[in-house]
Short mmCIF file of C-alpha atoms and ligand atoms in Angstrom, two decimals:
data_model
loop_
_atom_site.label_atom_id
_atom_site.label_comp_id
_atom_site.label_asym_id
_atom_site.label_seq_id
_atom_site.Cartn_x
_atom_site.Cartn_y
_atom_site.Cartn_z
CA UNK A 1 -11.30 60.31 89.03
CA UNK A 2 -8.57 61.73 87.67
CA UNK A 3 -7.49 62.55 84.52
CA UNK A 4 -4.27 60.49 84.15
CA UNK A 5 -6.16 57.60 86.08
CA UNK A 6 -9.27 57.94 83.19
CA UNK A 7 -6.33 57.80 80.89
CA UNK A 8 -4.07 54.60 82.32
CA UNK A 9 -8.17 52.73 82.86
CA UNK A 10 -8.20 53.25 79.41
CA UNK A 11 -5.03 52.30 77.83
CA UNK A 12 -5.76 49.07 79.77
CA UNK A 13 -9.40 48.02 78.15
CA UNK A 14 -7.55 49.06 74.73
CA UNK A 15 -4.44 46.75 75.70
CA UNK A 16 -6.77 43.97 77.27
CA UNK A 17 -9.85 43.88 74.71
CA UNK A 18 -7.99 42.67 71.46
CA UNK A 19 -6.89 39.42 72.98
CA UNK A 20 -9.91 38.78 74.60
CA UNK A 21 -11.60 39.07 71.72
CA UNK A 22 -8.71 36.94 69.73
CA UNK A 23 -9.11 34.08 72.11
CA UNK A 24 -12.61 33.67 73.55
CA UNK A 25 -12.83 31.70 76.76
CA UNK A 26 -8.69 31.48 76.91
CA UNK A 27 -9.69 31.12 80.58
CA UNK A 28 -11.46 27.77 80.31
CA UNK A 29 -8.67 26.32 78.16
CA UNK A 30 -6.17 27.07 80.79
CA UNK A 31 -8.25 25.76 83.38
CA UNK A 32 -8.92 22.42 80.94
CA UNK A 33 -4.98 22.14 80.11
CA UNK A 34 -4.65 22.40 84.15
CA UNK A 35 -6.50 19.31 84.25
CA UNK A 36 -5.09 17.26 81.85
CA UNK A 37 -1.55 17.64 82.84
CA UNK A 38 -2.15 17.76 86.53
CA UNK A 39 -1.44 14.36 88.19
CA UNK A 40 -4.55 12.51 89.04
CA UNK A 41 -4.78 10.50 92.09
CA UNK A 42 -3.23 7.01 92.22
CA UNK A 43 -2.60 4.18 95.01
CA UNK A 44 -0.07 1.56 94.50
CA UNK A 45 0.61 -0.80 97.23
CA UNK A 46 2.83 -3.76 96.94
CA UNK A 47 4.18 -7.01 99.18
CA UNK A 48 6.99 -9.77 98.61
CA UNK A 49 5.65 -12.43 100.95
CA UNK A 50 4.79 -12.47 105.03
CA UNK A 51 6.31 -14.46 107.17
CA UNK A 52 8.76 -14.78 110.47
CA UNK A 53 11.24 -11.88 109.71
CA UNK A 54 12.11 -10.57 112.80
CA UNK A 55 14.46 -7.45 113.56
CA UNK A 56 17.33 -9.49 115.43
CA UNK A 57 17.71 -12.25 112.73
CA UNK A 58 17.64 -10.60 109.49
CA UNK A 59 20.87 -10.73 108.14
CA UNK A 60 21.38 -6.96 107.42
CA UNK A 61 22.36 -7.88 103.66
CA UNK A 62 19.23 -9.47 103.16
CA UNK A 63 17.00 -7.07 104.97
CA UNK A 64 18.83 -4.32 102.35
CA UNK A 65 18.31 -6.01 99.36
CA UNK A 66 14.71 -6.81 99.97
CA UNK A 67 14.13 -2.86 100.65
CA UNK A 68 15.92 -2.34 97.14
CA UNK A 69 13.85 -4.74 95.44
CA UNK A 70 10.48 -3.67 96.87
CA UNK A 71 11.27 0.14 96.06
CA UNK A 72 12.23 -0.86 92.56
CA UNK A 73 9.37 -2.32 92.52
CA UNK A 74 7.19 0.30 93.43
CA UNK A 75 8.75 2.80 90.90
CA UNK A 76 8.26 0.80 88.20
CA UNK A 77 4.56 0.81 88.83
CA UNK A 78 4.38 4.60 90.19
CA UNK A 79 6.57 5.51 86.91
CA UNK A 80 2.61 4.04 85.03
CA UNK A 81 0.68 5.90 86.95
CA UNK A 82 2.15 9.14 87.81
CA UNK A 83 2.04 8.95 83.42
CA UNK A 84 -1.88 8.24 83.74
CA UNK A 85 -1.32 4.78 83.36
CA UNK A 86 -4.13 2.36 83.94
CA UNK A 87 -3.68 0.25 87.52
CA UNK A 88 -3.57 -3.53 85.48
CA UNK A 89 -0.54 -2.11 84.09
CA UNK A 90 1.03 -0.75 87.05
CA UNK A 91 0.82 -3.82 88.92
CA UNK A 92 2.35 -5.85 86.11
CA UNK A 93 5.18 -3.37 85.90
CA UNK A 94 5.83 -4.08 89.88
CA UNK A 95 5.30 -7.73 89.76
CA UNK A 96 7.54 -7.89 86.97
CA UNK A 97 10.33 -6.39 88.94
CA UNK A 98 9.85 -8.85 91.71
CA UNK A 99 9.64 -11.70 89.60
CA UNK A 100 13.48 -10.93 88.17
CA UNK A 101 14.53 -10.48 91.43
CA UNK A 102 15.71 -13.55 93.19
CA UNK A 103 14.92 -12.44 96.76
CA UNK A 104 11.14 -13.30 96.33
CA UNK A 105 9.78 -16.71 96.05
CA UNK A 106 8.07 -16.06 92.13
CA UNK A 107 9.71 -15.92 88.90
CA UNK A 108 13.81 -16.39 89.03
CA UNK A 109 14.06 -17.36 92.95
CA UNK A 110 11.25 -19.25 93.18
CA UNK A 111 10.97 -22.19 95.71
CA UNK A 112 11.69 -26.20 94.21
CA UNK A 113 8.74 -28.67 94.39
CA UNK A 114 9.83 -31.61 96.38
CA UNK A 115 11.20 -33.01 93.12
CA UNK A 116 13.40 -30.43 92.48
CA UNK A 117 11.90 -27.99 89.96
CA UNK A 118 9.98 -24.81 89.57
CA UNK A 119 6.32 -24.73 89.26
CA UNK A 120 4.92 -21.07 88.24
CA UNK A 121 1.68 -19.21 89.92
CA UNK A 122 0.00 -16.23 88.87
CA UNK A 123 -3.29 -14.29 88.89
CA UNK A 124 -4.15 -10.96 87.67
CA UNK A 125 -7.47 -9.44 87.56
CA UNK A 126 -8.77 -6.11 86.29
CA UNK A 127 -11.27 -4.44 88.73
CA UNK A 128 -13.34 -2.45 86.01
CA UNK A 129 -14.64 -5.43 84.18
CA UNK A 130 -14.56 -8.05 86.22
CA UNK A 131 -11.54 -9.70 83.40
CA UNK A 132 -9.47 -11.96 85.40
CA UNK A 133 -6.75 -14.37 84.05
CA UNK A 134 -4.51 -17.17 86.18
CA UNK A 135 -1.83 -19.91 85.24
CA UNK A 136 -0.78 -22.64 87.71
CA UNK A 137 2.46 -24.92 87.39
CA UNK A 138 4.05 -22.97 84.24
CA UNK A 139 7.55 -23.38 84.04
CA UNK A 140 8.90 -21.28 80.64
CA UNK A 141 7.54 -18.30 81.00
CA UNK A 142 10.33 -15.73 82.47
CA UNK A 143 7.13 -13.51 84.10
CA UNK A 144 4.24 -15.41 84.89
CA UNK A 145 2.45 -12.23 85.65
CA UNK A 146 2.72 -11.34 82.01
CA UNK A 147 1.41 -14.95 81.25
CA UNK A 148 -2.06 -14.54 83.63
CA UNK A 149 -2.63 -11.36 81.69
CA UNK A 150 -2.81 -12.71 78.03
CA UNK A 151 -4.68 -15.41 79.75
CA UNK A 152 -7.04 -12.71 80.94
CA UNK A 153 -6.74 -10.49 77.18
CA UNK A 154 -6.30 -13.49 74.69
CA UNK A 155 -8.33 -16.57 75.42
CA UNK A 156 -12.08 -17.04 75.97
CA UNK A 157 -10.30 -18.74 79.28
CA UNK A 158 -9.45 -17.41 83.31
CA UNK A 159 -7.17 -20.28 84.11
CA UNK A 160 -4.77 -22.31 82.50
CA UNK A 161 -2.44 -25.11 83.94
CA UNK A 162 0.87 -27.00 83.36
CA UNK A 163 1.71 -28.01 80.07
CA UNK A 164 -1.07 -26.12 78.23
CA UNK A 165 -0.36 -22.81 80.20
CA UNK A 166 3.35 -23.33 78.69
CA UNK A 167 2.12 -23.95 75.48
CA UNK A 168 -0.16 -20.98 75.42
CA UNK A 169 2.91 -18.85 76.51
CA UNK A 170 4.81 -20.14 73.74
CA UNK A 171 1.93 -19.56 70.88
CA UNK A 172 1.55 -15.74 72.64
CA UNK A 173 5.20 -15.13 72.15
CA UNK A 174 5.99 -14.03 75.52
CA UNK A 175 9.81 -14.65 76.26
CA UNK A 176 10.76 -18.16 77.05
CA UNK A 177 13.35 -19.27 79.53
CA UNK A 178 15.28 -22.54 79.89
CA UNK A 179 13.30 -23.35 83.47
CA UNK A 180 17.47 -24.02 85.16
CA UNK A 181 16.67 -19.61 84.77
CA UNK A 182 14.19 -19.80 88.10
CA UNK A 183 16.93 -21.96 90.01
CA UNK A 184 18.96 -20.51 93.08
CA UNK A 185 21.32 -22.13 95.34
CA UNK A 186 19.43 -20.40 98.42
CA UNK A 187 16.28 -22.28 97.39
CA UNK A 188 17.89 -25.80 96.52
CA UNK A 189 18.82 -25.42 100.45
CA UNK A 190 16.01 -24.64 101.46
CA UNK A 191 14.68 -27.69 99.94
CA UNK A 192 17.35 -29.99 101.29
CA UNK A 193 16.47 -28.60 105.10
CA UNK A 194 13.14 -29.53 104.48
CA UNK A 195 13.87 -33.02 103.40
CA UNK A 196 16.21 -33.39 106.35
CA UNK A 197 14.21 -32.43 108.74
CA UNK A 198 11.20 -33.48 107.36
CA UNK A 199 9.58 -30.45 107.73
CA UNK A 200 6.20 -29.88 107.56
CA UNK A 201 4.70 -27.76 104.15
CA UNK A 202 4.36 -24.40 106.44
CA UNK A 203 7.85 -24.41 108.27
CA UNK A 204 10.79 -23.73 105.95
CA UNK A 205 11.96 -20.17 106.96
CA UNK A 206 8.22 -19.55 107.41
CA UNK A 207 8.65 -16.53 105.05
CA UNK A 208 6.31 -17.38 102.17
CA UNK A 209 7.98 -14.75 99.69
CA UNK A 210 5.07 -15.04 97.19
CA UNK A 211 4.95 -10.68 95.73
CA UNK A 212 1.32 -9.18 94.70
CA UNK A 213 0.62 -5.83 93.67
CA UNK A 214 -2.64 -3.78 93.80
CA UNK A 215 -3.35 -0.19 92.27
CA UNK A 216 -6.12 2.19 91.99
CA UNK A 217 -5.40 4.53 88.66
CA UNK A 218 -6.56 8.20 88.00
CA UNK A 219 -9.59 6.89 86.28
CA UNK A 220 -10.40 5.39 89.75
CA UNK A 221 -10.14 1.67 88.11
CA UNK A 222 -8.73 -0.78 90.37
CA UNK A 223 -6.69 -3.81 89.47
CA UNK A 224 -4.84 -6.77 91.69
CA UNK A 225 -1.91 -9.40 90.99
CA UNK A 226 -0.24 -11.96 92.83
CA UNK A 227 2.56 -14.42 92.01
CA UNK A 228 4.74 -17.06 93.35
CA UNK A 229 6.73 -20.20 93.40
CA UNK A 230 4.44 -21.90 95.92
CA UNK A 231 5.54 -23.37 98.85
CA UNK A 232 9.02 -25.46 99.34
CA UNK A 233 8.56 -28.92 98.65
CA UNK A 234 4.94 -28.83 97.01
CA UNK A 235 3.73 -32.55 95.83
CA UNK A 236 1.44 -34.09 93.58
CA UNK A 237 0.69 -30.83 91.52
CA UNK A 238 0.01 -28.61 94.86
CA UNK A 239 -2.00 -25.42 93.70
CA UNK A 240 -1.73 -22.72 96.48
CA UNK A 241 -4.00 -19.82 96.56
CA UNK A 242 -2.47 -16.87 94.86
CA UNK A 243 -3.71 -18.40 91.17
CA UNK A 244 -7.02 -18.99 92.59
CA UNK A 245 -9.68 -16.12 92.20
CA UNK A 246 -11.06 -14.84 95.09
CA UNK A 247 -8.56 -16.72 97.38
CA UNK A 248 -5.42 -15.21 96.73
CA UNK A 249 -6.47 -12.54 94.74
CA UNK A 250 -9.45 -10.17 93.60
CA UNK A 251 -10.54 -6.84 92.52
CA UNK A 252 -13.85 -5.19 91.80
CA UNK A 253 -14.30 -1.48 91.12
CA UNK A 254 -17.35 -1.59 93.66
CA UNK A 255 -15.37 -2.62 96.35
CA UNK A 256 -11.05 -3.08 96.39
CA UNK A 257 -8.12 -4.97 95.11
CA UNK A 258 -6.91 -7.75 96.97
CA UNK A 259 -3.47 -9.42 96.53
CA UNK A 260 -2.36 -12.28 99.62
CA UNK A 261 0.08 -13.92 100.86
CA UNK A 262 0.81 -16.93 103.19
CA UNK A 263 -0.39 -20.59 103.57
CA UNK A 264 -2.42 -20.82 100.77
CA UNK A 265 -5.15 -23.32 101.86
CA UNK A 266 -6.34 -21.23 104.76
CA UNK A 267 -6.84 -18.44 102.47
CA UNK A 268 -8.75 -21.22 99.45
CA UNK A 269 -11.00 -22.63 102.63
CA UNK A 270 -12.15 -19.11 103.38
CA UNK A 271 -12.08 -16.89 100.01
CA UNK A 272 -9.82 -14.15 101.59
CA UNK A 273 -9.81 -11.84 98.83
CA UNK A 274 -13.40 -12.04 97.68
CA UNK A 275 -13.99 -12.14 101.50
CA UNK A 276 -12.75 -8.91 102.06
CA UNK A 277 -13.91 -7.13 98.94
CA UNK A 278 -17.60 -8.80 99.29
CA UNK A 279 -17.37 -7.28 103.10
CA UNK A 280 -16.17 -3.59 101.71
CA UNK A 281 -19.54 -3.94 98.90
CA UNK A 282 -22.29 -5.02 101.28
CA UNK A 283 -21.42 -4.17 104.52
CA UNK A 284 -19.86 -1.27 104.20
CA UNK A 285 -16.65 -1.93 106.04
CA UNK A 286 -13.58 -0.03 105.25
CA UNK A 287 -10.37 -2.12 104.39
CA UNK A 288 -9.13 -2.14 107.60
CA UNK A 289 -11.86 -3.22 109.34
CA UNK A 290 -12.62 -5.88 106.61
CA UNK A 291 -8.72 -7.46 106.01
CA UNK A 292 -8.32 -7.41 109.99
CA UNK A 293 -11.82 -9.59 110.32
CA UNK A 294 -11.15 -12.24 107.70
CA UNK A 295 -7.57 -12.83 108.84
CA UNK A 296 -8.73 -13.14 112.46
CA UNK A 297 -10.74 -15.91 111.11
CA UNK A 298 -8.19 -17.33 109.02
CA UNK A 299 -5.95 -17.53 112.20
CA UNK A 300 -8.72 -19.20 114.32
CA UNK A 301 -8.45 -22.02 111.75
CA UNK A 302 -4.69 -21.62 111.88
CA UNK A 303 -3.81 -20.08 108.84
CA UNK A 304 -1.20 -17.64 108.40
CA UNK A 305 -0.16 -14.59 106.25
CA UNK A 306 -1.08 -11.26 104.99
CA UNK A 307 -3.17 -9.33 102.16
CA UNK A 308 -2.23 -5.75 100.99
CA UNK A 309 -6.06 -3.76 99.95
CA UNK A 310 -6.61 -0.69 97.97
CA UNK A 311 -9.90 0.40 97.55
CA UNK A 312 -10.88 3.00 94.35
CA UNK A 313 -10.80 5.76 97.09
CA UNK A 314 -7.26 5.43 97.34
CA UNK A 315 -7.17 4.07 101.03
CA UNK A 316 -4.75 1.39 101.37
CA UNK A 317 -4.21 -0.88 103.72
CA UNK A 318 -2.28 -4.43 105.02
CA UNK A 319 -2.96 -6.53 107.07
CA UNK A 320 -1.29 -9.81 108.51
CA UNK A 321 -0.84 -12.16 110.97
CA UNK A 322 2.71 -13.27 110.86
CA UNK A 323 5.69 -11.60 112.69
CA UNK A 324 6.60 -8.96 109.65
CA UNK A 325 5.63 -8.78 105.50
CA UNK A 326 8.21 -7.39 103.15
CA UNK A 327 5.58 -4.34 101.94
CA UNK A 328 5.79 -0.59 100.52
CA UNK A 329 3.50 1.55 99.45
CA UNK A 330 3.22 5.06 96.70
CA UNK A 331 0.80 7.47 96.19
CA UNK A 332 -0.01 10.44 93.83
CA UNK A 333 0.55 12.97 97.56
CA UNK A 334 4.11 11.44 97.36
CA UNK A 335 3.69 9.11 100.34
CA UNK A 336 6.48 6.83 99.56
CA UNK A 337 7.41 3.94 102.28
CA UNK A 338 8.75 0.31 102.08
CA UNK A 339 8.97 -1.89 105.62
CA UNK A 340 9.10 -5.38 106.29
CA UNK A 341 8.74 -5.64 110.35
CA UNK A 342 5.71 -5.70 112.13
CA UNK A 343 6.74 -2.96 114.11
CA UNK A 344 7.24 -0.46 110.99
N1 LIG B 401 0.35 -18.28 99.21
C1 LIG B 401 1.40 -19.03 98.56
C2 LIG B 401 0.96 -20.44 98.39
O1 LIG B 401 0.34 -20.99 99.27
C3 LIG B 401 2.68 -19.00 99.31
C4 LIG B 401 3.19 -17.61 99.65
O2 LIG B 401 2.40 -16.70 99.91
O3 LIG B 401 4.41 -17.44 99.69
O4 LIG B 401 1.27 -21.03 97.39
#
């Protein structure tokens, strides 16, 4: 060697050696604050309702504004996660979106009961413990969604209905609306055509509109929430699935997350989202394979609709049975897609 390479060898030790010594495994740290601000894996996958949109007779304004909504929507509940949210809070943060927005049949735009007013559904449930919390026929509470949850958080309860859901709400302090809030003049029509025609409970528009969200969060906790209006012209206190756990709506961390939509007593009569998540946990079957099997049965009784699944692996996956399903989907490898035809 050398004598001026002996000499630059050592003028690097001497330059090197006093902050090693000054800061002992700096190495490791870097490598642990690597970890903590690198983004850790999340799912979020969201729907506003399956039903007969078709291509040709979407007006174009309404096929645009339902894209808006559902990609507001899903960056409300990607904003959570990408922060290291947890997934219960990310799918309240999409639902609540869709519940302001009057293109989807829950919260303000929500369909009329055959006597002309708004009767609230919602379900959330939080895949790590099993917590699960579900109001049916509110009508006060501006997000329902937010309603299921302290149901879920602050009572020794999972379900609540009517008048002691609203009075719940109230005691809770979540914000209170005058119900004439939920009312549009696209669903009073809707309402009138079915009266007219005397339609039967699946027809009207055959776009259900109910919106569910489910998430997997970088702690690998899953969570699942679904909420709607019902169906146009419900009677005699109608409950549909999407408040109902296990039929509209499920999530276990051994398993998936589970949020549906469509005519709700095919999807009571068969358990559709325990169905798919009990198929995931003892049979092994992946989403696809599981939501694709229990709708095929659903449709052999002659139900209709969809389910959007996430499983704590971050696969993701809908599934349904009706000509399209206003959906969209985010991830933490920047997948980032919203669609609403079955051809998309
Ligand atoms: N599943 C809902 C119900 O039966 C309707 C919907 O999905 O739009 O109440």
């Amino acid at each position: 060697m050398s004598k001026s390479s002996i000499s630059f060898w050592l003028l690097l030790i001497l330059s090197v050696a006093p902050s090693l010594a000054a800061h002992p495994g700096a190495h490791d740290r870097d490598l642990e604050e690597e970890s903590v601000t690198a983004e850790k894996k999340w799912t979020l996958v969201i729907h506003g309702g399956a039903g007969s949109m078709v291509r040709d007779s979407m007006p174009p304004e309404k096929d645009a504004a339902a894209r808006a909504g559902l990609t507001r929507a899903l960056e409300a509940g990607s904003a959570v996660l990408k922060k290291g949210g947890t997934a219960m809070d990310a799918v309240s943060a999409a639902i609540m979106i869709m519940e302001d927005d009057e293109h989807f049949n829950a919260g303000k735009g929500a369909v009329f009961t055959y006597k002309g007013i708004n009767e609230l559904d919602a379900s959330i449930m939080d895949g790590k413990t099993l917590g699960a919390g579900a109001v049916t026929g509110a009508r006060y509470t501006k997000n329902p969604i937010l309603l299921a949850r302290a149901v879920m958080e602050k009572s020794p309860h999972v379900m609540l209905s009517r008048e002691g859901a609203d009075e719940f709400s109230r005691e809770q302090g979540l914000e209170q609306v005058n119900p004439d809030y939920f009312a549009t003049p696209e669903r009073w029509r809707q309402l009138e055509e079915l009266k007219a025609k005397k339609l039967g409970w699946y027809d009207v528009d055959l776009k259900y509109g109910t919106v569910g969200a489910v998430a997997v969060d970088g702690a690998g906790n899953v969570a699942a929430g679904t909420s709607t209006g019902g169906l146009t012209g419900k009677r005699w206190g109608r409950i549909g699935d999407s408040p109902i756990i296990g039929a509209g709506n499920y999530a276990d961390n051994r398993a998936c997350a589970v949020s549906a939509t469509g005519a709700g007593e095919f999807f009571i009569r068969l358990g559709v989202a325990h169905e798919i998540c009990a198929r995931m946990r003892m049979l092994g079957e992946d989403s696809k394979v599981a939501a694709d099997h229990v709708l095929k049965e659903m449709a052999l009784l002659g139900g209709t609709g969809g389910v959007i699944v996430t499983a704590p692996d971050g696969t993701a996956t809908f599934s349904f049975n009706t000509p399209g399903m206003y959906r969209g989907k985010a991830t933490s490898a920047g997948d980032k897609m919203v669609a609403i035809y079955g051809d998309e």
